[in-house]
mmCIF file of C-alpha atoms and ligand atoms in Angstrom:
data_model
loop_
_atom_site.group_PDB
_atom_site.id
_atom_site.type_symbol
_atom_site.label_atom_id
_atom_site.label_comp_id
_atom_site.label_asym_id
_atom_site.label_seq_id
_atom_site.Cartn_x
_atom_site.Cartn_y
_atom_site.Cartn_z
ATOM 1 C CA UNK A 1 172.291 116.738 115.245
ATOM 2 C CA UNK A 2 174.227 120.213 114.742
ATOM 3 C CA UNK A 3 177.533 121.383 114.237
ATOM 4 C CA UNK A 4 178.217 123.859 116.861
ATOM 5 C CA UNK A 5 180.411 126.928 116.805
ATOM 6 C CA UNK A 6 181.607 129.623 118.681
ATOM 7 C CA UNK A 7 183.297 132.795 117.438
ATOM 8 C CA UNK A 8 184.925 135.571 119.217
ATOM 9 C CA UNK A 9 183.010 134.784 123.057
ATOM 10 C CA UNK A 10 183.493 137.148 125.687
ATOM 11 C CA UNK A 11 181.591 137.096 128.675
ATOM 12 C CA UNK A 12 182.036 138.538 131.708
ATOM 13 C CA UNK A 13 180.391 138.860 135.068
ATOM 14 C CA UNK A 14 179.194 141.518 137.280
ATOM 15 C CA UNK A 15 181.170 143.712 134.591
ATOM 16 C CA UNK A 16 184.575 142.462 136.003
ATOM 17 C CA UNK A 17 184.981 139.313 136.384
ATOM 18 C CA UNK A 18 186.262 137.570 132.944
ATOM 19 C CA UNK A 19 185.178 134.409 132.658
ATOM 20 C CA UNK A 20 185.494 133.690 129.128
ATOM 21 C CA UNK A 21 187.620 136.014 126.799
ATOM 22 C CA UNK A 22 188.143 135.007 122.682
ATOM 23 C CA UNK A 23 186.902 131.464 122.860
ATOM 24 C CA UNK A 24 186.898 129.868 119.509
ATOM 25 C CA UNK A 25 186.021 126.230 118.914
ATOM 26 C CA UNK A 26 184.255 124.067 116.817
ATOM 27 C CA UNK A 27 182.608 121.090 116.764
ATOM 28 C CA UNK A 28 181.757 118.771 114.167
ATOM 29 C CA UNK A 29 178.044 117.057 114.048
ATOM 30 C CA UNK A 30 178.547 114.014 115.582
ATOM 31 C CA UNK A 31 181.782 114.745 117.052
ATOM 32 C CA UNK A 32 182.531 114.285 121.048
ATOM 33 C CA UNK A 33 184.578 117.564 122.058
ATOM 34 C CA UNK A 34 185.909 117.616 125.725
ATOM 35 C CA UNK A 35 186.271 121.050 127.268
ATOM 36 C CA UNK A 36 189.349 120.475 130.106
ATOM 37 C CA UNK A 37 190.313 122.976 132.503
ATOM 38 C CA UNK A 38 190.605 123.271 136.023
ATOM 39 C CA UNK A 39 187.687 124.727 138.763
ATOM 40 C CA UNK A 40 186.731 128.706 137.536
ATOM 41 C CA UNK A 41 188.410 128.089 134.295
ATOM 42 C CA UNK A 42 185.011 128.803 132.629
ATOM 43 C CA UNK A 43 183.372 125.554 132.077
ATOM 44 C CA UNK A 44 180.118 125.451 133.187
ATOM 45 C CA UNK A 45 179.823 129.742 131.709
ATOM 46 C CA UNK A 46 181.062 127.930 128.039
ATOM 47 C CA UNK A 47 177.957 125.496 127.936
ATOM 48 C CA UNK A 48 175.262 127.988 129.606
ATOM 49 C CA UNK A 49 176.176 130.586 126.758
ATOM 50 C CA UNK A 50 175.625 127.914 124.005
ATOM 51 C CA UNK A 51 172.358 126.762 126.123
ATOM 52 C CA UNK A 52 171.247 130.761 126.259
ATOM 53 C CA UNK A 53 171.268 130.909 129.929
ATOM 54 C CA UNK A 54 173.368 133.498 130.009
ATOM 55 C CA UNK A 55 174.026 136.777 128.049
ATOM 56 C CA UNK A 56 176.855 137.053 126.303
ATOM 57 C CA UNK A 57 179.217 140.330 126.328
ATOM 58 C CA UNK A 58 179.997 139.797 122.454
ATOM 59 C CA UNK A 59 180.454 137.008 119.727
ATOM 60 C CA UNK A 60 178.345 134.626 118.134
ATOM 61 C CA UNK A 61 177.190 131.382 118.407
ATOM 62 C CA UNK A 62 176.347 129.230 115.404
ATOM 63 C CA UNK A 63 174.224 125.944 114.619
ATOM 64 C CA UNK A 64 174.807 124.268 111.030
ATOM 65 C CA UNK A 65 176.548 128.047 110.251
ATOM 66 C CA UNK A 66 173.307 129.598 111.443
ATOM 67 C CA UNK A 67 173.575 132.479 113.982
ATOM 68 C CA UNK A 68 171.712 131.648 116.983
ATOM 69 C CA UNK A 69 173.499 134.398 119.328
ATOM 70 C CA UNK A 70 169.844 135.412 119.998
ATOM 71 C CA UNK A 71 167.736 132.982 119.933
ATOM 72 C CA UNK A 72 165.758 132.512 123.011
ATOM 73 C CA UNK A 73 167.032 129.146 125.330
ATOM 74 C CA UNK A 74 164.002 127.040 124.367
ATOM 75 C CA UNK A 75 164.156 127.769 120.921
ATOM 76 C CA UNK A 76 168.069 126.652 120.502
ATOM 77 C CA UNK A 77 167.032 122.426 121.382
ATOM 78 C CA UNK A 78 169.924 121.318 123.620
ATOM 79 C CA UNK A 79 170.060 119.114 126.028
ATOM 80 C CA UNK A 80 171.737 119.820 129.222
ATOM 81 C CA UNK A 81 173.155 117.337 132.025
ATOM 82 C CA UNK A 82 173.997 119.182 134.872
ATOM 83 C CA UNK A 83 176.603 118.643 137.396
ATOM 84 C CA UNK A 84 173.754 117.789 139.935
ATOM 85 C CA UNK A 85 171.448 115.422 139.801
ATOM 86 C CA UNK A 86 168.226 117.096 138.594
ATOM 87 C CA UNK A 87 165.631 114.527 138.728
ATOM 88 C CA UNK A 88 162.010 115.090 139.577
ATOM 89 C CA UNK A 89 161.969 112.808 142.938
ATOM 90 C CA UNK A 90 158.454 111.946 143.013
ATOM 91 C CA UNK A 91 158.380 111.026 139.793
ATOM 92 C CA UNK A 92 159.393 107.268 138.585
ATOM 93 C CA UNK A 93 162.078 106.890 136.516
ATOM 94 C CA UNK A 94 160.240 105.473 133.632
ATOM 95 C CA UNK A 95 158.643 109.036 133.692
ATOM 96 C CA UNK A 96 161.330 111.167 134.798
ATOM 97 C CA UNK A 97 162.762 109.782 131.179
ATOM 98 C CA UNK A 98 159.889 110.451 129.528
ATOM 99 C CA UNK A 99 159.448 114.086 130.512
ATOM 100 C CA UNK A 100 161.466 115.355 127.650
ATOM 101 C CA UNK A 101 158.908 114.100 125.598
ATOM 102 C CA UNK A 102 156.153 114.705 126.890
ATOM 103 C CA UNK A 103 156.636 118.742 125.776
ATOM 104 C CA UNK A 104 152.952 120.041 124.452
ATOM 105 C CA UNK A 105 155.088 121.322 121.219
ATOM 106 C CA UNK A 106 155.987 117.562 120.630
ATOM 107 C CA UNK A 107 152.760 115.476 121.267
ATOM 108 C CA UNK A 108 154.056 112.426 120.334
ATOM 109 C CA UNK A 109 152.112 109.122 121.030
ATOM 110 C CA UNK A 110 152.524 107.741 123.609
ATOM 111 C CA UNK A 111 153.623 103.986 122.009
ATOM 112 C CA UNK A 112 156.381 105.880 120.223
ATOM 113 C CA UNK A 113 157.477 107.258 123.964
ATOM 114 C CA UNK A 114 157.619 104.482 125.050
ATOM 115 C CA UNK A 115 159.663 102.584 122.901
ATOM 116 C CA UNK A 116 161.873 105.681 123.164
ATOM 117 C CA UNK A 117 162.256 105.422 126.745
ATOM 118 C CA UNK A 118 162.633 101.675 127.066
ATOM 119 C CA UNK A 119 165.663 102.272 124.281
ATOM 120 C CA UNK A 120 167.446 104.581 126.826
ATOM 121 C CA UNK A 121 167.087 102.581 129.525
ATOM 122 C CA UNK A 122 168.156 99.733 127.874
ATOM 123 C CA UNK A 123 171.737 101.404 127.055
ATOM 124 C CA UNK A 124 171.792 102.482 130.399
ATOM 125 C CA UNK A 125 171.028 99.657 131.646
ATOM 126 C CA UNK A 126 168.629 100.836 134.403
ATOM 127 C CA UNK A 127 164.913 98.947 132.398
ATOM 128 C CA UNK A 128 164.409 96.903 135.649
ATOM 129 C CA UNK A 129 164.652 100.439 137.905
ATOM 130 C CA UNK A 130 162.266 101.852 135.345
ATOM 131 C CA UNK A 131 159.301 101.611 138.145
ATOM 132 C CA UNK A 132 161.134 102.759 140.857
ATOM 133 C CA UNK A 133 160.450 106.440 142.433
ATOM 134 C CA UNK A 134 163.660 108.734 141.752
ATOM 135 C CA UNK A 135 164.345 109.046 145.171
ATOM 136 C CA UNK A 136 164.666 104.720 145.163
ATOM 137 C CA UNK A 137 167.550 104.546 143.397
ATOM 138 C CA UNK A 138 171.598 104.621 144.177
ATOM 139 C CA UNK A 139 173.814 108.364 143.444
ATOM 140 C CA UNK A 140 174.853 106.112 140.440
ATOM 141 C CA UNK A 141 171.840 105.242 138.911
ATOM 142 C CA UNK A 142 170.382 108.581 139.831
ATOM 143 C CA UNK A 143 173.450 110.002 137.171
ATOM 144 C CA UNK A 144 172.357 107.450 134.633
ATOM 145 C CA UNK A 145 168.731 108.619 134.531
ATOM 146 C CA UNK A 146 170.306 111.890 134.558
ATOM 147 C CA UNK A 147 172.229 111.361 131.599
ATOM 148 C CA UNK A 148 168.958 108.730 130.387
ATOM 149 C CA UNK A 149 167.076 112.084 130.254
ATOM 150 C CA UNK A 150 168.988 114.035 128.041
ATOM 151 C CA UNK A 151 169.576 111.330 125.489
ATOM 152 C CA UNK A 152 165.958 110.396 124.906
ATOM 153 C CA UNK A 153 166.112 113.266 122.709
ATOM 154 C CA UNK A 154 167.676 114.205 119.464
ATOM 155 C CA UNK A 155 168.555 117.766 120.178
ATOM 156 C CA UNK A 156 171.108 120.012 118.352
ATOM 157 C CA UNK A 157 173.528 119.418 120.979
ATOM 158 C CA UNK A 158 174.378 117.195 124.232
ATOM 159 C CA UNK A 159 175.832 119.860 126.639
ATOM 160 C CA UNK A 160 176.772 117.697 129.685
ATOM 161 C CA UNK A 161 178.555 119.432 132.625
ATOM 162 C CA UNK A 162 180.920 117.150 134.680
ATOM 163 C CA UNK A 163 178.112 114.740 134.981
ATOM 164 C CA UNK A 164 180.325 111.797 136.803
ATOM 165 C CA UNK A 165 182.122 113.984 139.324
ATOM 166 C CA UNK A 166 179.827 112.877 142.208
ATOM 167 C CA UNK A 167 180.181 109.373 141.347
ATOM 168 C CA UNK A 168 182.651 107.218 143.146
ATOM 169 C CA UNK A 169 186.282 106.428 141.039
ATOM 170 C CA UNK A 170 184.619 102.795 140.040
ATOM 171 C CA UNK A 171 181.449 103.579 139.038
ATOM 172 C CA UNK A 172 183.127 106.544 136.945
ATOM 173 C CA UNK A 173 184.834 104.709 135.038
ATOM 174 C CA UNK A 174 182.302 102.328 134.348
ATOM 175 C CA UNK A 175 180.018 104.974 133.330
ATOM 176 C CA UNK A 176 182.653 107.086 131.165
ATOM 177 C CA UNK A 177 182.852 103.786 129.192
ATOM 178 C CA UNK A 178 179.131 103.214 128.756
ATOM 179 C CA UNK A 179 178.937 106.757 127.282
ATOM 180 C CA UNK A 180 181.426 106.335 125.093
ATOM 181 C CA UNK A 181 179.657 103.808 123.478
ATOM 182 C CA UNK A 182 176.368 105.485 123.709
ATOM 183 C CA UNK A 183 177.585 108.766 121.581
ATOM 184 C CA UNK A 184 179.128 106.134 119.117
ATOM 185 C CA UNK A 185 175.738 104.363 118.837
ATOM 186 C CA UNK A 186 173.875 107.109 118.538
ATOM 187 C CA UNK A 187 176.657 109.304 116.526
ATOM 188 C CA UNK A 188 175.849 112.226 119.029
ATOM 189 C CA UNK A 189 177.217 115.593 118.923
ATOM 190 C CA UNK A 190 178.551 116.424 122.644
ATOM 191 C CA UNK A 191 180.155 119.038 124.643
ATOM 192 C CA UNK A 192 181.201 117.681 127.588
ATOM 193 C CA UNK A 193 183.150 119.250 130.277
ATOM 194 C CA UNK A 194 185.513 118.114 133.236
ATOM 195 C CA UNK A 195 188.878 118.964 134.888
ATOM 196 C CA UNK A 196 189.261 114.812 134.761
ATOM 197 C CA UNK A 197 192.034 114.158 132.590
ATOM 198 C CA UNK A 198 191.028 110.245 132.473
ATOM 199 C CA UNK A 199 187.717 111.499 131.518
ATOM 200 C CA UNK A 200 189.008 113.594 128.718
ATOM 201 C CA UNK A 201 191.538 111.124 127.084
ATOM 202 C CA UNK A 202 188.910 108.327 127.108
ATOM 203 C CA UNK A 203 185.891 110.150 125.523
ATOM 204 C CA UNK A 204 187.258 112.597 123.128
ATOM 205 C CA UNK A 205 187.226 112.882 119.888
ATOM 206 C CA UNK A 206 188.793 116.247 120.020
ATOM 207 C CA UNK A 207 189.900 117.865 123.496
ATOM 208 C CA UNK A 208 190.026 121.781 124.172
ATOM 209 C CA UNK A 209 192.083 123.021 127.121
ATOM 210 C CA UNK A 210 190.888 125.962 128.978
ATOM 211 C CA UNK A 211 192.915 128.318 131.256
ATOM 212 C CA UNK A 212 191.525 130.822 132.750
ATOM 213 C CA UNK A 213 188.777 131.294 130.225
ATOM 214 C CA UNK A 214 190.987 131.513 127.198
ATOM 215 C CA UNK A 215 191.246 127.653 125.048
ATOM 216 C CA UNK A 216 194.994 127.520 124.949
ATOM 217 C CA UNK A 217 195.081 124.742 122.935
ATOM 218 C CA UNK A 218 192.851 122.050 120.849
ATOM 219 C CA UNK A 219 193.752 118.428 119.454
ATOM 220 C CA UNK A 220 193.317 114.906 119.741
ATOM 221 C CA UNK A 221 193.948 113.543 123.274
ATOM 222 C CA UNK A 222 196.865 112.229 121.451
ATOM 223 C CA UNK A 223 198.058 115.438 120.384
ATOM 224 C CA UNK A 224 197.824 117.383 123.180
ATOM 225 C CA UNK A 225 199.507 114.266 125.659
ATOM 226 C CA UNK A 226 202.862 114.347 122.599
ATOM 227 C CA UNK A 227 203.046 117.374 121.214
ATOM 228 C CA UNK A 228 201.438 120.357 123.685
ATOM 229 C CA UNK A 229 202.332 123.705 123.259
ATOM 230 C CA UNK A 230 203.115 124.828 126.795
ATOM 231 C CA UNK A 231 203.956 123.666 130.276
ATOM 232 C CA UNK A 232 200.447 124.331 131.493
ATOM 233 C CA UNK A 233 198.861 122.009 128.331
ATOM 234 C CA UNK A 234 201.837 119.608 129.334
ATOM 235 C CA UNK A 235 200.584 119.215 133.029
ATOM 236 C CA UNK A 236 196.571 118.242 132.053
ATOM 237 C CA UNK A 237 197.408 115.039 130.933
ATOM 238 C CA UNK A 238 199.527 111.793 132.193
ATOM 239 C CA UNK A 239 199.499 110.363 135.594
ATOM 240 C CA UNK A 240 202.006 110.283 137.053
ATOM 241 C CA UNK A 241 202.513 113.828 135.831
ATOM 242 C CA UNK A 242 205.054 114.968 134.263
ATOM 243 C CA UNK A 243 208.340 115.765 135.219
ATOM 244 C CA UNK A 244 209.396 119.949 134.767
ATOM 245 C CA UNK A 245 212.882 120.369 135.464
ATOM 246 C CA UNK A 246 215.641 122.490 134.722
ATOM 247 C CA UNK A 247 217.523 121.602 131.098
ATOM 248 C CA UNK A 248 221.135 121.991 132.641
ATOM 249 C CA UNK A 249 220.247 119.315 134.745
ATOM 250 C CA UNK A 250 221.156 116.537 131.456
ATOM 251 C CA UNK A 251 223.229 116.320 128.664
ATOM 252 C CA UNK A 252 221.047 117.647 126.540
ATOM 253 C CA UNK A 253 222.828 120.325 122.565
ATOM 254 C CA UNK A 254 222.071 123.127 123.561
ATOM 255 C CA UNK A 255 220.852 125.416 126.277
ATOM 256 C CA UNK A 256 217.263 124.705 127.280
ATOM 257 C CA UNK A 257 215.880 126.462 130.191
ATOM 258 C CA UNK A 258 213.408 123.480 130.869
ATOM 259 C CA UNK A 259 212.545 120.278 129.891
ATOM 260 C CA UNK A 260 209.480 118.320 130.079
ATOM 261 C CA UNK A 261 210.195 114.354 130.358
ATOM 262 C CA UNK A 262 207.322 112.207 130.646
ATOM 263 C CA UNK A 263 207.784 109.501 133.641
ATOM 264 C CA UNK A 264 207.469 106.694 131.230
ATOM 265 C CA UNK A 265 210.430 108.492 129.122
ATOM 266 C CA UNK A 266 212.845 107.140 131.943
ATOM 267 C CA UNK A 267 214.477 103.933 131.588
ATOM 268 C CA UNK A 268 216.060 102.455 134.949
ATOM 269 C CA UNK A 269 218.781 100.834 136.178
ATOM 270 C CA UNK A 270 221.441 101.592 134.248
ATOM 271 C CA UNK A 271 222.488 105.256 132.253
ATOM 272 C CA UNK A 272 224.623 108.612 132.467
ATOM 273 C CA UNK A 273 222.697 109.765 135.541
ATOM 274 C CA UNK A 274 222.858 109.041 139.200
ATOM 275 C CA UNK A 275 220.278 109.817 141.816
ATOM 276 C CA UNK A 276 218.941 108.333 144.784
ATOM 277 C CA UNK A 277 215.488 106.343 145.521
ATOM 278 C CA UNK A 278 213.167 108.813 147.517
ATOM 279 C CA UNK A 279 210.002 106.084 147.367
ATOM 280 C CA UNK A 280 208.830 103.141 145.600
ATOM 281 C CA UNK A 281 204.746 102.827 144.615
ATOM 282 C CA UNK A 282 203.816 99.624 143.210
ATOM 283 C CA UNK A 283 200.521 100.190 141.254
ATOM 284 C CA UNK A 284 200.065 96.420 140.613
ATOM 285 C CA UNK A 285 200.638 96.968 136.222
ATOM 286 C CA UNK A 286 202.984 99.867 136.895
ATOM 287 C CA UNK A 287 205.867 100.913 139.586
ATOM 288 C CA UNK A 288 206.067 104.624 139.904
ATOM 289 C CA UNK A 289 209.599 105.317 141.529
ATOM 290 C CA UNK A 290 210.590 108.803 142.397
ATOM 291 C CA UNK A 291 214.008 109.899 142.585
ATOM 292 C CA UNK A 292 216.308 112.743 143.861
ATOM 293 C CA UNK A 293 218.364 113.890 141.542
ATOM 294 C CA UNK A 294 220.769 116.821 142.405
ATOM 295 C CA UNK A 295 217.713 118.140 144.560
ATOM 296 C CA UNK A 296 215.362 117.517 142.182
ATOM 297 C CA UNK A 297 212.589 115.517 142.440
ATOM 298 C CA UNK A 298 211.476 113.280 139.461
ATOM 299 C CA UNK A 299 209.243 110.384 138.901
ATOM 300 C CA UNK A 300 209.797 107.519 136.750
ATOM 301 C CA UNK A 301 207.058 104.794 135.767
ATOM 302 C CA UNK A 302 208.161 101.319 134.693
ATOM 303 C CA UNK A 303 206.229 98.356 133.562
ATOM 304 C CA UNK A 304 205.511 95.805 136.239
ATOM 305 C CA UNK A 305 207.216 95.900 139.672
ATOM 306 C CA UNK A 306 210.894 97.518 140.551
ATOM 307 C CA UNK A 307 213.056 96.153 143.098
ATOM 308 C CA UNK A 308 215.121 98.496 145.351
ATOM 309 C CA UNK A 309 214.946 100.170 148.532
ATOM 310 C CA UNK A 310 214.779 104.238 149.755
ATOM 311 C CA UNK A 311 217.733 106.059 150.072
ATOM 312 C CA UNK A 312 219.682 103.014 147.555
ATOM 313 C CA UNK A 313 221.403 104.684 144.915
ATOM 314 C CA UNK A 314 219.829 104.373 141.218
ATOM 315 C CA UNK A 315 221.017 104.834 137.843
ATOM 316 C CA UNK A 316 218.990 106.267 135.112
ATOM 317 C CA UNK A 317 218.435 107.787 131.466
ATOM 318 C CA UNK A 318 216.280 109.785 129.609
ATOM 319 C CA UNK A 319 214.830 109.328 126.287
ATOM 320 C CA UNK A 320 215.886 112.225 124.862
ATOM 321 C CA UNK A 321 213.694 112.076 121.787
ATOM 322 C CA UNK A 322 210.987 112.685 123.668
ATOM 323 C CA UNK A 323 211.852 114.867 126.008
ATOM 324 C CA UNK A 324 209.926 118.713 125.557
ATOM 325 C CA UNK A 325 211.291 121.945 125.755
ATOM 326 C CA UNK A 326 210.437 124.734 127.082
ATOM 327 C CA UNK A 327 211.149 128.824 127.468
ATOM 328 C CA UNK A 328 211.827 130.622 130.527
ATOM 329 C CA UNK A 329 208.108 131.128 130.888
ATOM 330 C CA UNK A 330 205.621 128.509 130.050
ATOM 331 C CA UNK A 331 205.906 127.933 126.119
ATOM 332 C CA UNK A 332 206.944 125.140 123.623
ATOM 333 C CA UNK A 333 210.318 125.441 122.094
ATOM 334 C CA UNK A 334 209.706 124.062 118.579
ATOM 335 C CA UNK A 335 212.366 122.746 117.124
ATOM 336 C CA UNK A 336 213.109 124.175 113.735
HETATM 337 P P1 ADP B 1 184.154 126.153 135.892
HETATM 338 O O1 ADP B 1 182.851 125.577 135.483
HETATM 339 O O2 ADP B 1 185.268 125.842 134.933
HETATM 340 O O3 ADP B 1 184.537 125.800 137.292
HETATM 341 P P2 ADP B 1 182.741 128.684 135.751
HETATM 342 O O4 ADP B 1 182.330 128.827 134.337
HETATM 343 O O5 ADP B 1 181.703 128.260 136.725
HETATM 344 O O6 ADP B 1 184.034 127.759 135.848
HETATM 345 O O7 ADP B 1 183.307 130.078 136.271
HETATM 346 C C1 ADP B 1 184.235 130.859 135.536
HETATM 347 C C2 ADP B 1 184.503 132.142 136.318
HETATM 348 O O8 ADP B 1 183.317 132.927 136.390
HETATM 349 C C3 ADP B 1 184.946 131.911 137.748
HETATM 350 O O9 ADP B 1 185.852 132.929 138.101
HETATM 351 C C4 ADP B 1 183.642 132.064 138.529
HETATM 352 O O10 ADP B 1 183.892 132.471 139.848
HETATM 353 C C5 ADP B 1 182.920 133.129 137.735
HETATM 354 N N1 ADP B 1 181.450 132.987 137.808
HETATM 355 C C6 ADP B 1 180.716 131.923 137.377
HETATM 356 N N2 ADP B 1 179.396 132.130 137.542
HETATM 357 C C7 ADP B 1 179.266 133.377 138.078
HETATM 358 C C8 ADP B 1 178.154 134.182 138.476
HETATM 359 N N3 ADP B 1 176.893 133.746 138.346
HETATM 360 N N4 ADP B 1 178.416 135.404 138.988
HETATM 361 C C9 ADP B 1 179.684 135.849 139.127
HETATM 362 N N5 ADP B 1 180.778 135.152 138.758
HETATM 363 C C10 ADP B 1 180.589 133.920 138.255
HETATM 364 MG MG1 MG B 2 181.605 124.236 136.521
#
């Protein structure tokens, strides 16, 4: 497969609306890069320039350092997985996987499609639907044909676009794993976008954040969950999410305007601070507790289950090695 990059993109819409502006990012052959951003952050616009389906304003896309920019959508060889199911419903699914294939520029026999398409259906576990009409089958296994269909190929690059966000939470995360393990199999290059953080943190290799079409930052999902570079970055990942609050609120050297401490950062029961119990959420593995604290509101996860009641007072403290700062505005203050 290809290493993909893009240089200097700019594309905008109806000649006003920005929807990407400087996007720089590259990834490696082989490499699993998840694009995170919220809804109009400029997703789906990202992989549809690097497909060729639309025209970009300015900058250049590149395949193993060759310039595609303008190369024509067929010629480029990517495979896209589109938010939607887009099977062919009268088709089975043994040939709705096969259709890649089958392109007259191709002609490959029809044994070696075969053994192709029973491989894909294998790892997606759908061989005994492979008979069934597309319109026979569940919204989940519809996704994994989806998803079947695209990886029968070895194109330059897997460009999937939120391809589980229909699914239900289960079947999601069943099928984020089975992916995983799929691009490792098959050492796949893929560009893979969502505004699931669970999503993000469990398939990347390398995650890029997007705000308002601008990548404000790129790293390992470990990276960007320690060390991001702004509130906004800060915010994407962790569930519960992270606490923002004002640095004068703790004893803290020096004057921060505000702190970012990570609900698994607070230890309770005992500690400098003292708030009061505002609810109690037992998640079965984890108890997320939130807590008033001189009118703030901040939520602390602890291992196993917590025992208290609302409105009982509650002591705390914060780990203040890990706690983030911040600016007045929305940016990491490093430490020097
Ligand atoms: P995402 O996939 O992250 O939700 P999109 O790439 O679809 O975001 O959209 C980015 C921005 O471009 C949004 O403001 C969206 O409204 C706008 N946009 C997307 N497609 C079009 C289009 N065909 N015409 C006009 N504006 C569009
Ligand atoms: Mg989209």
């Amino acid at each position: 497969m290809a290493k993909v990059e893009l240089k200097k993109l700019f594309k905008t819409y109806n000649k006003k609306i920005k929807a990407l502006e400087d996007i720089n990012l590259t990834i490696e052959d082989g490499q699993f890069f998840v694009l995170l951003g919220p809804s109009g952050a400029g997703k789906t616009t990202t992989l549809r320039c690097i497909a060729g389906l639309e025209k970009i304003d300015s900058g250049d896309v590149l395949f193993n350092d060759e310039n595609i920019t303008h190369d024509q959508p067929a010629s480029r060889d990517v495979s896209f997985v589109f938010q939607q199911y887009s099977l062919y419903p009268h088709y089975t699914v043994y040939e709705n996987l096969a259709f890649p294939l089958r392109s007259p520029m191709r002609k490959l026999p029809e044994e070696e499609i075969k053994n192709k398409v029973e491989k894909i259906a294998e790892m997606l576990k759908i061989t005994n639907k492979l008979k069934n009409k597309a319109t026979e089958l569940s919204g989940g296994e519809m996704q994994r044909v989806a998803i079947g269909r695209a990886l029968v190929r070895e194109p330059n690059i897997y460009l999937m676009d939120e391809p589980l966000s229909s699914l239900d939470a289960k079947l999601r995360e069943t099928l984020r794993v089975e992916l995983k393990n799929i691009q490792l199999n098959l050492n796949a290059t893929i560009l893979y976008v969502t505004h699931d953080q669970a999503e993000a943190t469990t398939l990347a290799d390398k995650i890029g954040v997007l705000k308002e079409g601008k990548i404000v930052q790129i790293g390992t999902p470990e990276e960007i969950y320690e060390n991001p570079n702004s509130i906004y970055v800060s915010q994407r990942l962790g569930s519960p999410k992270i606490n923002i609050l004002p640095g004068s609120l703790f004893k803290l050297d020096n004057n921060i305007p505000k702190i970012g401490l990570r609900p698994e950062n607070i230890e309770l029961g005992d500690g400098p601070y003292e708030g009061k119990v505002i609810s109690i959420e037992n998640l079965g593995s984890e108890t997320v507790v939130a807590i008033n604290f001189q009118d703030n509101e901040i939520l602390a996860s602890i291992q196993g289950s917590y025992k208290s009641s609302i409105n009982e007072k509650i002591n705390f403290d914060i780990n203040t090695n890990k706690v983030l700062k911040f600016d007045n505005g929305d940016q990491r203050i490093h430490e020097r």
